[in-house]
């Protein structure tokens, strides 16, 4: 199933995952007689019960999805984990050898926004990083590879936007601050449950800036796949329902290009992941 945040209300989405004007929304609170929703964040607190209900939900009463009304599928995550250097080619272009432990930081929750968002550019050098975002559905601590996917509610697309001057200033990098300006965590367009995907561990991932291709890879190229990330993170931090994990970006970022390229106010950033859809971010 696909779950979206439509004007602040949780909806099920029917129809193709790509295209314009072809999706229909089923209001979850209305269809469940108030049992679930309308707050999209509340679904994760009763994920198992909700998923069971949604599998049998009546899809006849629906309305067209207005893309401009879509918000972040997970609007208020308690914990936001972000992973760096998780694709070998990106680690190489950044000048780092593959690490024995995933490089982990956070994007502060106030940076999380939805698709079709217009980001106000701060001063500096704003860069792109398309990422698969993992959403937790069941609380988990000290997970194993064998049960890690059982704790995943679904997947969505994210952009780990980064202001490189703030990120790299000082003797120690300020990863979290440089990646947490308002709007620096676009996510969406919706949450897709893993059973909807032909191969949840091998999805094409790409992004373009103003119609020029910048990144292209597959999630199977991750150094640490989704189960391994959940094992490593949950060994330290209990993962909570509604947490999100930015799982790392492929090569092709702006500050490693020759010459360097950064986002300007007229650019349009389009991020795509196979089986999930498209995330469009504009700037001013």
PDB file of C-alpha atoms in Angstrom:
ATOM      1  CA  UNK A   1       0.000   0.000   0.000  1.00  0.00           C
ATOM      2  CA  UNK A   2       0.920   3.654  -0.356  1.00  0.00           C
ATOM      3  CA  UNK A   3       0.182   6.139   2.409  1.00  0.00           C
ATOM      4  CA  UNK A   4       0.300   9.892   1.972  1.00  0.00           C
ATOM      5  CA  UNK A   5      -0.167  13.063   3.945  1.00  0.00           C
ATOM      6  CA  UNK A   6      -2.792  15.015   2.007  1.00  0.00           C
ATOM      7  CA  UNK A   7      -3.375  18.486   3.460  1.00  0.00           C
ATOM      8  CA  UNK A   8      -2.503  17.142   6.905  1.00  0.00           C
ATOM      9  CA  UNK A   9      -4.745  14.058   6.706  1.00  0.00           C
ATOM     10  CA  UNK A  10      -3.631  10.464   6.313  1.00  0.00           C
ATOM     11  CA  UNK A  11      -4.806   8.852   3.074  1.00  0.00           C
ATOM     12  CA  UNK A  12      -4.326   5.628   1.166  1.00  0.00           C
ATOM     13  CA  UNK A  13      -3.249   6.217  -2.426  1.00  0.00           C
ATOM     14  CA  UNK A  14      -4.541   4.126  -5.315  1.00  0.00           C
ATOM     15  CA  UNK A  15      -3.303   4.198  -8.914  1.00  0.00           C
ATOM     16  CA  UNK A  16       0.124   4.274 -10.587  1.00  0.00           C
ATOM     17  CA  UNK A  17       3.109   5.434  -8.514  1.00  0.00           C
ATOM     18  CA  UNK A  18       4.159   7.870 -11.234  1.00  0.00           C
ATOM     19  CA  UNK A  19       2.267  10.241 -13.463  1.00  0.00           C
ATOM     20  CA  UNK A  20       0.096  13.277 -12.896  1.00  0.00           C
ATOM     21  CA  UNK A  21      -3.557  13.344 -11.983  1.00  0.00           C
ATOM     22  CA  UNK A  22      -3.923   9.559 -11.936  1.00  0.00           C
ATOM     23  CA  UNK A  23      -3.844   8.879  -8.192  1.00  0.00           C
ATOM     24  CA  UNK A  24      -6.880   8.670  -5.940  1.00  0.00           C
ATOM     25  CA  UNK A  25      -6.930   9.245  -2.182  1.00  0.00           C
ATOM     26  CA  UNK A  26      -8.976   7.334   0.376  1.00  0.00           C
ATOM     27  CA  UNK A  27      -9.290   9.305   3.608  1.00  0.00           C
ATOM     28  CA  UNK A  28      -8.225   6.898   6.330  1.00  0.00           C
ATOM     29  CA  UNK A  29     -10.120   8.469   9.230  1.00  0.00           C
ATOM     30  CA  UNK A  30     -13.347   8.526   7.239  1.00  0.00           C
ATOM     31  CA  UNK A  31     -12.960   5.013   5.815  1.00  0.00           C
ATOM     32  CA  UNK A  32     -12.110   3.541   9.235  1.00  0.00           C
ATOM     33  CA  UNK A  33     -14.911   5.424  11.053  1.00  0.00           C
ATOM     34  CA  UNK A  34     -12.287   7.236  13.118  1.00  0.00           C
ATOM     35  CA  UNK A  35     -10.394   4.111  14.161  1.00  0.00           C
ATOM     36  CA  UNK A  36      -7.195   5.409  12.495  1.00  0.00           C
ATOM     37  CA  UNK A  37      -6.019   8.882  11.517  1.00  0.00           C
ATOM     38  CA  UNK A  38      -6.502  11.604  10.553  1.00  0.00           C
ATOM     39  CA  UNK A  39      -2.993  12.572  11.777  1.00  0.00           C
ATOM     40  CA  UNK A  40      -0.475  10.755   9.520  1.00  0.00           C
ATOM     41  CA  UNK A  41       2.012  10.458  12.386  1.00  0.00           C
ATOM     42  CA  UNK A  42      -0.488   8.575  14.554  1.00  0.00           C
ATOM     43  CA  UNK A  43      -0.609   5.606  12.167  1.00  0.00           C
ATOM     44  CA  UNK A  44       2.805   4.387  13.285  1.00  0.00           C
ATOM     45  CA  UNK A  45       1.746   4.071  16.924  1.00  0.00           C
ATOM     46  CA  UNK A  46      -0.663   1.267  15.923  1.00  0.00           C
ATOM     47  CA  UNK A  47       1.080   0.082  12.815  1.00  0.00           C
ATOM     48  CA  UNK A  48       0.203  -3.615  12.959  1.00  0.00           C
ATOM     49  CA  UNK A  49      -3.491  -2.965  13.537  1.00  0.00           C
ATOM     50  CA  UNK A  50      -3.550  -0.282  10.883  1.00  0.00           C
ATOM     51  CA  UNK A  51      -1.800  -2.447   8.283  1.00  0.00           C
ATOM     52  CA  UNK A  52      -4.296  -5.253   8.920  1.00  0.00           C
ATOM     53  CA  UNK A  53      -7.222  -2.871   8.462  1.00  0.00           C
ATOM     54  CA  UNK A  54      -5.730  -1.212   5.374  1.00  0.00           C
ATOM     55  CA  UNK A  55      -5.295  -4.548   3.608  1.00  0.00           C
ATOM     56  CA  UNK A  56      -9.105  -4.875   3.541  1.00  0.00           C
ATOM     57  CA  UNK A  57     -10.048  -1.201   3.256  1.00  0.00           C
ATOM     58  CA  UNK A  58     -12.841  -0.219   0.881  1.00  0.00           C
ATOM     59  CA  UNK A  59     -11.240   1.677  -2.002  1.00  0.00           C
ATOM     60  CA  UNK A  60     -14.457   2.744  -3.691  1.00  0.00           C
ATOM     61  CA  UNK A  61     -14.872   6.109  -1.951  1.00  0.00           C
ATOM     62  CA  UNK A  62     -11.917   8.113  -3.202  1.00  0.00           C
ATOM     63  CA  UNK A  63     -10.989  11.544  -4.526  1.00  0.00           C
ATOM     64  CA  UNK A  64      -8.181  12.767  -6.821  1.00  0.00           C
ATOM     65  CA  UNK A  65      -4.828  13.513  -5.217  1.00  0.00           C
ATOM     66  CA  UNK A  66      -3.713  17.141  -5.532  1.00  0.00           C
ATOM     67  CA  UNK A  67       0.123  16.884  -5.662  1.00  0.00           C
ATOM     68  CA  UNK A  68       0.513  20.407  -4.299  1.00  0.00           C
ATOM     69  CA  UNK A  69      -1.395  19.403  -1.147  1.00  0.00           C
ATOM     70  CA  UNK A  70       0.960  16.540  -0.248  1.00  0.00           C
ATOM     71  CA  UNK A  71       2.975  16.903   2.950  1.00  0.00           C
ATOM     72  CA  UNK A  72       5.727  14.814   4.498  1.00  0.00           C
ATOM     73  CA  UNK A  73       4.551  11.196   4.862  1.00  0.00           C
ATOM     74  CA  UNK A  74       6.107  11.217   8.345  1.00  0.00           C
ATOM     75  CA  UNK A  75       5.609  14.818   9.474  1.00  0.00           C
ATOM     76  CA  UNK A  76       6.929  14.665  13.063  1.00  0.00           C
ATOM     77  CA  UNK A  77       9.482  11.860  13.513  1.00  0.00           C
ATOM     78  CA  UNK A  78      10.898  11.543  17.012  1.00  0.00           C
ATOM     79  CA  UNK A  79      14.274  10.404  15.710  1.00  0.00           C
ATOM     80  CA  UNK A  80      15.888  11.147  12.358  1.00  0.00           C
ATOM     81  CA  UNK A  81      18.969   9.094  11.556  1.00  0.00           C
ATOM     82  CA  UNK A  82      21.161   9.905   8.571  1.00  0.00           C
ATOM     83  CA  UNK A  83      23.936   7.799   7.103  1.00  0.00           C
ATOM     84  CA  UNK A  84      27.000   9.099   5.297  1.00  0.00           C
ATOM     85  CA  UNK A  85      29.365   7.417   2.835  1.00  0.00           C
ATOM     86  CA  UNK A  86      27.114   4.385   2.303  1.00  0.00           C
ATOM     87  CA  UNK A  87      27.902   3.924  -1.407  1.00  0.00           C
ATOM     88  CA  UNK A  88      31.486   3.009  -2.322  1.00  0.00           C
ATOM     89  CA  UNK A  89      31.665   5.445  -5.250  1.00  0.00           C
ATOM     90  CA  UNK A  90      30.433   8.312  -3.096  1.00  0.00           C
ATOM     91  CA  UNK A  91      32.935   7.447  -0.351  1.00  0.00           C
ATOM     92  CA  UNK A  92      35.673   7.485  -2.995  1.00  0.00           C
ATOM     93  CA  UNK A  93      34.627  10.838  -4.478  1.00  0.00           C
ATOM     94  CA  UNK A  94      34.500  12.312  -0.961  1.00  0.00           C
ATOM     95  CA  UNK A  95      38.027  11.091  -0.286  1.00  0.00           C
ATOM     96  CA  UNK A  96      37.169   8.576   2.433  1.00  0.00           C
ATOM     97  CA  UNK A  97      37.794   4.832   2.476  1.00  0.00           C
ATOM     98  CA  UNK A  98      34.789   2.619   3.296  1.00  0.00           C
ATOM     99  CA  UNK A  99      34.379   2.661   7.075  1.00  0.00           C
ATOM    100  CA  UNK A 100      33.945  -0.259   9.451  1.00  0.00           C
ATOM    101  CA  UNK A 101      30.907   1.470  10.964  1.00  0.00           C
ATOM    102  CA  UNK A 102      28.215   3.487   9.152  1.00  0.00           C
ATOM    103  CA  UNK A 103      28.872   7.209   9.510  1.00  0.00           C
ATOM    104  CA  UNK A 104      25.817   8.357  11.460  1.00  0.00           C
ATOM    105  CA  UNK A 105      24.440  11.824  12.195  1.00  0.00           C
ATOM    106  CA  UNK A 106      21.007  13.460  12.364  1.00  0.00           C
ATOM    107  CA  UNK A 107      18.911  15.925  10.482  1.00  0.00           C
ATOM    108  CA  UNK A 108      16.926  17.817  13.084  1.00  0.00           C
ATOM    109  CA  UNK A 109      13.179  17.125  12.717  1.00  0.00           C
ATOM    110  CA  UNK A 110      12.361  20.779  11.986  1.00  0.00           C
ATOM    111  CA  UNK A 111      14.044  20.331   8.582  1.00  0.00           C
ATOM    112  CA  UNK A 112      11.564  17.658   7.425  1.00  0.00           C
ATOM    113  CA  UNK A 113       9.115  18.773   4.734  1.00  0.00           C
ATOM    114  CA  UNK A 114       7.079  17.135   2.008  1.00  0.00           C
ATOM    115  CA  UNK A 115       7.159  16.947  -1.779  1.00  0.00           C
ATOM    116  CA  UNK A 116       6.516  19.993  -3.949  1.00  0.00           C
ATOM    117  CA  UNK A 117       8.173  22.122  -1.254  1.00  0.00           C
ATOM    118  CA  UNK A 118       9.894  25.407  -2.097  1.00  0.00           C
ATOM    119  CA  UNK A 119      13.109  25.685  -0.073  1.00  0.00           C
ATOM    120  CA  UNK A 120      14.476  29.114   0.781  1.00  0.00           C
ATOM    121  CA  UNK A 121      18.202  28.941   0.105  1.00  0.00           C
ATOM    122  CA  UNK A 122      20.473  30.166   2.909  1.00  0.00           C
ATOM    123  CA  UNK A 123      23.791  31.829   2.147  1.00  0.00           C
ATOM    124  CA  UNK A 124      26.495  29.385   1.160  1.00  0.00           C
ATOM    125  CA  UNK A 125      26.753  26.327  -1.071  1.00  0.00           C
ATOM    126  CA  UNK A 126      23.629  24.155  -1.053  1.00  0.00           C
ATOM    127  CA  UNK A 127      24.150  20.632  -2.389  1.00  0.00           C
ATOM    128  CA  UNK A 128      21.882  17.677  -3.233  1.00  0.00           C
ATOM    129  CA  UNK A 129      21.928  14.068  -1.993  1.00  0.00           C
ATOM    130  CA  UNK A 130      19.115  11.768  -3.120  1.00  0.00           C
ATOM    131  CA  UNK A 131      18.447   8.991  -0.587  1.00  0.00           C
ATOM    132  CA  UNK A 132      16.184   6.062   0.164  1.00  0.00           C
ATOM    133  CA  UNK A 133      14.387   6.867   3.424  1.00  0.00           C
ATOM    134  CA  UNK A 134      13.370   3.998   5.719  1.00  0.00           C
ATOM    135  CA  UNK A 135      10.377   4.463   8.052  1.00  0.00           C
ATOM    136  CA  UNK A 136      10.092   2.394  11.236  1.00  0.00           C
ATOM    137  CA  UNK A 137       6.725   0.771  12.009  1.00  0.00           C
ATOM    138  CA  UNK A 138       7.559  -1.378  15.035  1.00  0.00           C
ATOM    139  CA  UNK A 139       9.766  -0.479  17.976  1.00  0.00           C
ATOM    140  CA  UNK A 140      12.993  -2.439  17.976  1.00  0.00           C
ATOM    141  CA  UNK A 141      16.167  -2.703  20.034  1.00  0.00           C
ATOM    142  CA  UNK A 142      19.133  -4.941  19.196  1.00  0.00           C
ATOM    143  CA  UNK A 143      17.568  -6.220  15.991  1.00  0.00           C
ATOM    144  CA  UNK A 144      18.980  -9.067  13.913  1.00  0.00           C
ATOM    145  CA  UNK A 145      19.311  -9.154  10.121  1.00  0.00           C
ATOM    146  CA  UNK A 146      16.665 -11.849  10.034  1.00  0.00           C
ATOM    147  CA  UNK A 147      13.976  -9.705  11.677  1.00  0.00           C
ATOM    148  CA  UNK A 148      15.052  -6.194  10.655  1.00  0.00           C
ATOM    149  CA  UNK A 149      12.632  -5.802   7.715  1.00  0.00           C
ATOM    150  CA  UNK A 150       9.760  -6.800  10.024  1.00  0.00           C
ATOM    151  CA  UNK A 151      10.233  -3.464  11.789  1.00  0.00           C
ATOM    152  CA  UNK A 152       9.961  -1.377   8.611  1.00  0.00           C
ATOM    153  CA  UNK A 153       6.644   0.315   7.862  1.00  0.00           C
ATOM    154  CA  UNK A 154       7.737   1.475   4.438  1.00  0.00           C
ATOM    155  CA  UNK A 155      10.093   3.409   2.223  1.00  0.00           C
ATOM    156  CA  UNK A 156      10.009   6.872   0.706  1.00  0.00           C
ATOM    157  CA  UNK A 157      12.300   9.264  -1.168  1.00  0.00           C
ATOM    158  CA  UNK A 158      14.396  11.890   0.596  1.00  0.00           C
ATOM    159  CA  UNK A 159      16.832  14.653  -0.228  1.00  0.00           C
ATOM    160  CA  UNK A 160      19.593  15.228   2.310  1.00  0.00           C
ATOM    161  CA  UNK A 161      20.135  18.852   1.318  1.00  0.00           C
ATOM    162  CA  UNK A 162      23.410  20.181   2.690  1.00  0.00           C
ATOM    163  CA  UNK A 163      24.939  23.633   3.046  1.00  0.00           C
ATOM    164  CA  UNK A 164      28.606  22.750   2.652  1.00  0.00           C
ATOM    165  CA  UNK A 165      30.212  25.828   4.244  1.00  0.00           C
ATOM    166  CA  UNK A 166      28.335  25.326   7.513  1.00  0.00           C
ATOM    167  CA  UNK A 167      28.881  21.563   7.324  1.00  0.00           C
ATOM    168  CA  UNK A 168      32.645  21.759   6.867  1.00  0.00           C
ATOM    169  CA  UNK A 169      33.596  24.808   8.924  1.00  0.00           C
ATOM    170  CA  UNK A 170      35.784  24.410  12.004  1.00  0.00           C
ATOM    171  CA  UNK A 171      38.180  21.662  12.957  1.00  0.00           C
ATOM    172  CA  UNK A 172      35.390  19.067  13.202  1.00  0.00           C
ATOM    173  CA  UNK A 173      32.544  18.862  10.627  1.00  0.00           C
ATOM    174  CA  UNK A 174      29.094  20.148  11.605  1.00  0.00           C
ATOM    175  CA  UNK A 175      27.147  17.536   9.645  1.00  0.00           C
ATOM    176  CA  UNK A 176      23.862  17.904  11.497  1.00  0.00           C
ATOM    177  CA  UNK A 177      23.738  21.696  11.479  1.00  0.00           C
ATOM    178  CA  UNK A 178      24.774  21.971   7.840  1.00  0.00           C
ATOM    179  CA  UNK A 179      21.974  19.589   6.871  1.00  0.00           C
ATOM    180  CA  UNK A 180      19.148  20.996   9.003  1.00  0.00           C
ATOM    181  CA  UNK A 181      18.210  24.393   7.598  1.00  0.00           C
ATOM    182  CA  UNK A 182      14.435  24.820   7.124  1.00  0.00           C
ATOM    183  CA  UNK A 183      13.240  22.597   4.301  1.00  0.00           C
ATOM    184  CA  UNK A 184      16.510  20.643   4.055  1.00  0.00           C
ATOM    185  CA  UNK A 185      14.745  17.286   4.496  1.00  0.00           C
ATOM    186  CA  UNK A 186      12.244  16.942   1.638  1.00  0.00           C
ATOM    187  CA  UNK A 187      10.485  13.557   1.731  1.00  0.00           C
ATOM    188  CA  UNK A 188       7.712  11.909  -0.231  1.00  0.00           C
ATOM    189  CA  UNK A 189       5.643  11.763  -2.250  1.00  0.00           C
ATOM    190  CA  UNK A 190       4.259   8.925  -0.111  1.00  0.00           C
ATOM    191  CA  UNK A 191       5.225   5.922   1.963  1.00  0.00           C
ATOM    192  CA  UNK A 192       5.358   2.596   0.085  1.00  0.00           C
ATOM    193  CA  UNK A 193       5.211  -0.654   2.035  1.00  0.00           C
ATOM    194  CA  UNK A 194       7.990  -3.132   1.129  1.00  0.00           C
ATOM    195  CA  UNK A 195       5.545  -5.749  -0.170  1.00  0.00           C
ATOM    196  CA  UNK A 196       4.692  -3.387  -3.051  1.00  0.00           C
ATOM    197  CA  UNK A 197       8.251  -3.626  -4.413  1.00  0.00           C
ATOM    198  CA  UNK A 198       9.535  -6.382  -6.685  1.00  0.00           C
ATOM    199  CA  UNK A 199      12.931  -6.313  -4.928  1.00  0.00           C
ATOM    200  CA  UNK A 200      13.045  -4.093  -1.855  1.00  0.00           C
ATOM    201  CA  UNK A 201      16.850  -4.413  -1.687  1.00  0.00           C
ATOM    202  CA  UNK A 202      17.574  -3.370  -5.282  1.00  0.00           C
ATOM    203  CA  UNK A 203      15.884  -0.174  -6.460  1.00  0.00           C
ATOM    204  CA  UNK A 204      17.069   2.300  -9.092  1.00  0.00           C
ATOM    205  CA  UNK A 205      17.816   5.688  -7.486  1.00  0.00           C
ATOM    206  CA  UNK A 206      18.584   8.949  -9.292  1.00  0.00           C
ATOM    207  CA  UNK A 207      18.246  12.710  -9.288  1.00  0.00           C
ATOM    208  CA  UNK A 208      18.472  15.533 -11.795  1.00  0.00           C
ATOM    209  CA  UNK A 209      18.986  19.260 -11.359  1.00  0.00           C
ATOM    210  CA  UNK A 210      17.156  21.439 -13.870  1.00  0.00           C
ATOM    211  CA  UNK A 211      16.880  18.420 -16.215  1.00  0.00           C
ATOM    212  CA  UNK A 212      20.590  17.510 -16.019  1.00  0.00           C
ATOM    213  CA  UNK A 213      21.243  14.069 -14.558  1.00  0.00           C
ATOM    214  CA  UNK A 214      23.390  14.251 -11.435  1.00  0.00           C
ATOM    215  CA  UNK A 215      23.133  10.909  -9.618  1.00  0.00           C
ATOM    216  CA  UNK A 216      22.233   7.403 -10.771  1.00  0.00           C
ATOM    217  CA  UNK A 217      22.746   4.112  -8.965  1.00  0.00           C
ATOM    218  CA  UNK A 218      20.907   1.232  -7.312  1.00  0.00           C
ATOM    219  CA  UNK A 219      20.230   0.702  -3.612  1.00  0.00           C
ATOM    220  CA  UNK A 220      21.871  -2.717  -3.911  1.00  0.00           C
ATOM    221  CA  UNK A 221      25.154  -0.792  -4.141  1.00  0.00           C
ATOM    222  CA  UNK A 222      24.899   0.311  -0.507  1.00  0.00           C
ATOM    223  CA  UNK A 223      27.824  -0.758   1.653  1.00  0.00           C
ATOM    224  CA  UNK A 224      25.333  -1.274   4.498  1.00  0.00           C
ATOM    225  CA  UNK A 225      21.922  -2.418   3.279  1.00  0.00           C
ATOM    226  CA  UNK A 226      18.676  -1.678   5.108  1.00  0.00           C
ATOM    227  CA  UNK A 227      18.812  -4.701   7.461  1.00  0.00           C
ATOM    228  CA  UNK A 228      22.433  -3.979   8.359  1.00  0.00           C
ATOM    229  CA  UNK A 229      21.675  -0.314   9.068  1.00  0.00           C
ATOM    230  CA  UNK A 230      18.838  -1.297  11.379  1.00  0.00           C
ATOM    231  CA  UNK A 231      21.059  -3.817  13.161  1.00  0.00           C
ATOM    232  CA  UNK A 232      23.852  -1.263  13.679  1.00  0.00           C
ATOM    233  CA  UNK A 233      21.569   1.599  14.746  1.00  0.00           C
ATOM    234  CA  UNK A 234      19.355  -0.480  17.040  1.00  0.00           C
ATOM    235  CA  UNK A 235      22.403  -1.910  18.798  1.00  0.00           C
ATOM    236  CA  UNK A 236      22.715   1.541  20.373  1.00  0.00           C
ATOM    237  CA  UNK A 237      19.365   3.323  20.046  1.00  0.00           C
ATOM    238  CA  UNK A 238      15.919   1.752  20.314  1.00  0.00           C
ATOM    239  CA  UNK A 239      14.143   2.464  17.038  1.00  0.00           C
ATOM    240  CA  UNK A 240      10.699   3.959  17.605  1.00  0.00           C
ATOM    241  CA  UNK A 241       7.554   3.858  15.470  1.00  0.00           C
ATOM    242  CA  UNK A 242       7.653   6.744  13.023  1.00  0.00           C
ATOM    243  CA  UNK A 243      11.439   7.180  13.118  1.00  0.00           C
ATOM    244  CA  UNK A 244      13.048   7.804   9.742  1.00  0.00           C
ATOM    245  CA  UNK A 245      16.466   6.850   8.403  1.00  0.00           C
ATOM    246  CA  UNK A 246      18.149   8.610   5.476  1.00  0.00           C
ATOM    247  CA  UNK A 247      20.215   5.695   4.201  1.00  0.00           C
ATOM    248  CA  UNK A 248      22.997   7.464   2.277  1.00  0.00           C
ATOM    249  CA  UNK A 249      23.569   8.870  -1.196  1.00  0.00           C
ATOM    250  CA  UNK A 250      25.304   7.661  -4.370  1.00  0.00           C
ATOM    251  CA  UNK A 251      28.108   9.533  -6.118  1.00  0.00           C
ATOM    252  CA  UNK A 252      27.425  12.687  -8.135  1.00  0.00           C
ATOM    253  CA  UNK A 253      27.050  15.412  -5.510  1.00  0.00           C
ATOM    254  CA  UNK A 254      27.796  19.017  -6.397  1.00  0.00           C
ATOM    255  CA  UNK A 255      30.813  19.785  -4.246  1.00  0.00           C
ATOM    256  CA  UNK A 256      32.774  16.891  -5.777  1.00  0.00           C
ATOM    257  CA  UNK A 257      32.148  17.887  -9.390  1.00  0.00           C
ATOM    258  CA  UNK A 258      34.699  19.725 -11.529  1.00  0.00           C
ATOM    259  CA  UNK A 259      33.834  22.548 -11.563  1.00  0.00           C
ATOM    260  CA  UNK A 260      31.714  22.460  -8.428  1.00  0.00           C
ATOM    261  CA  UNK A 261      28.019  23.049  -8.874  1.00  0.00           C
ATOM    262  CA  UNK A 262      25.516  24.115  -6.253  1.00  0.00           C
ATOM    263  CA  UNK A 263      21.780  24.767  -6.197  1.00  0.00           C
ATOM    264  CA  UNK A 264      20.496  28.169  -7.296  1.00  0.00           C
ATOM    265  CA  UNK A 265      17.122  29.855  -6.786  1.00  0.00           C
ATOM    266  CA  UNK A 266      15.833  28.888 -10.249  1.00  0.00           C
ATOM    267  CA  UNK A 267      16.810  25.219 -10.067  1.00  0.00           C
ATOM    268  CA  UNK A 268      14.344  22.318  -9.919  1.00  0.00           C
ATOM    269  CA  UNK A 269      15.590  19.159  -8.196  1.00  0.00           C
ATOM    270  CA  UNK A 270      13.844  15.926  -9.188  1.00  0.00           C
ATOM    271  CA  UNK A 271      14.576  12.767  -7.202  1.00  0.00           C
ATOM    272  CA  UNK A 272      13.323   9.324  -8.236  1.00  0.00           C
ATOM    273  CA  UNK A 273      13.368   5.834  -6.771  1.00  0.00           C
ATOM    274  CA  UNK A 274      12.038   2.820  -8.616  1.00  0.00           C
ATOM    275  CA  UNK A 275       8.671   1.641  -7.344  1.00  0.00           C
ATOM    276  CA  UNK A 276       8.175   4.697  -5.114  1.00  0.00           C
ATOM    277  CA  UNK A 277       7.866   7.632  -7.475  1.00  0.00           C
ATOM    278  CA  UNK A 278       9.212  11.136  -7.786  1.00  0.00           C
ATOM    279  CA  UNK A 279      10.061  13.955  -5.382  1.00  0.00           C
ATOM    280  CA  UNK A 280      10.265  17.497  -6.798  1.00  0.00           C
ATOM    281  CA  UNK A 281      11.954  20.295  -4.866  1.00  0.00           C
ATOM    282  CA  UNK A 282      12.099  23.936  -5.918  1.00  0.00           C
ATOM    283  CA  UNK A 283      14.136  26.789  -4.496  1.00  0.00           C
ATOM    284  CA  UNK A 284      13.934  30.518  -3.969  1.00  0.00           C
TER     285      UNK A 284
END
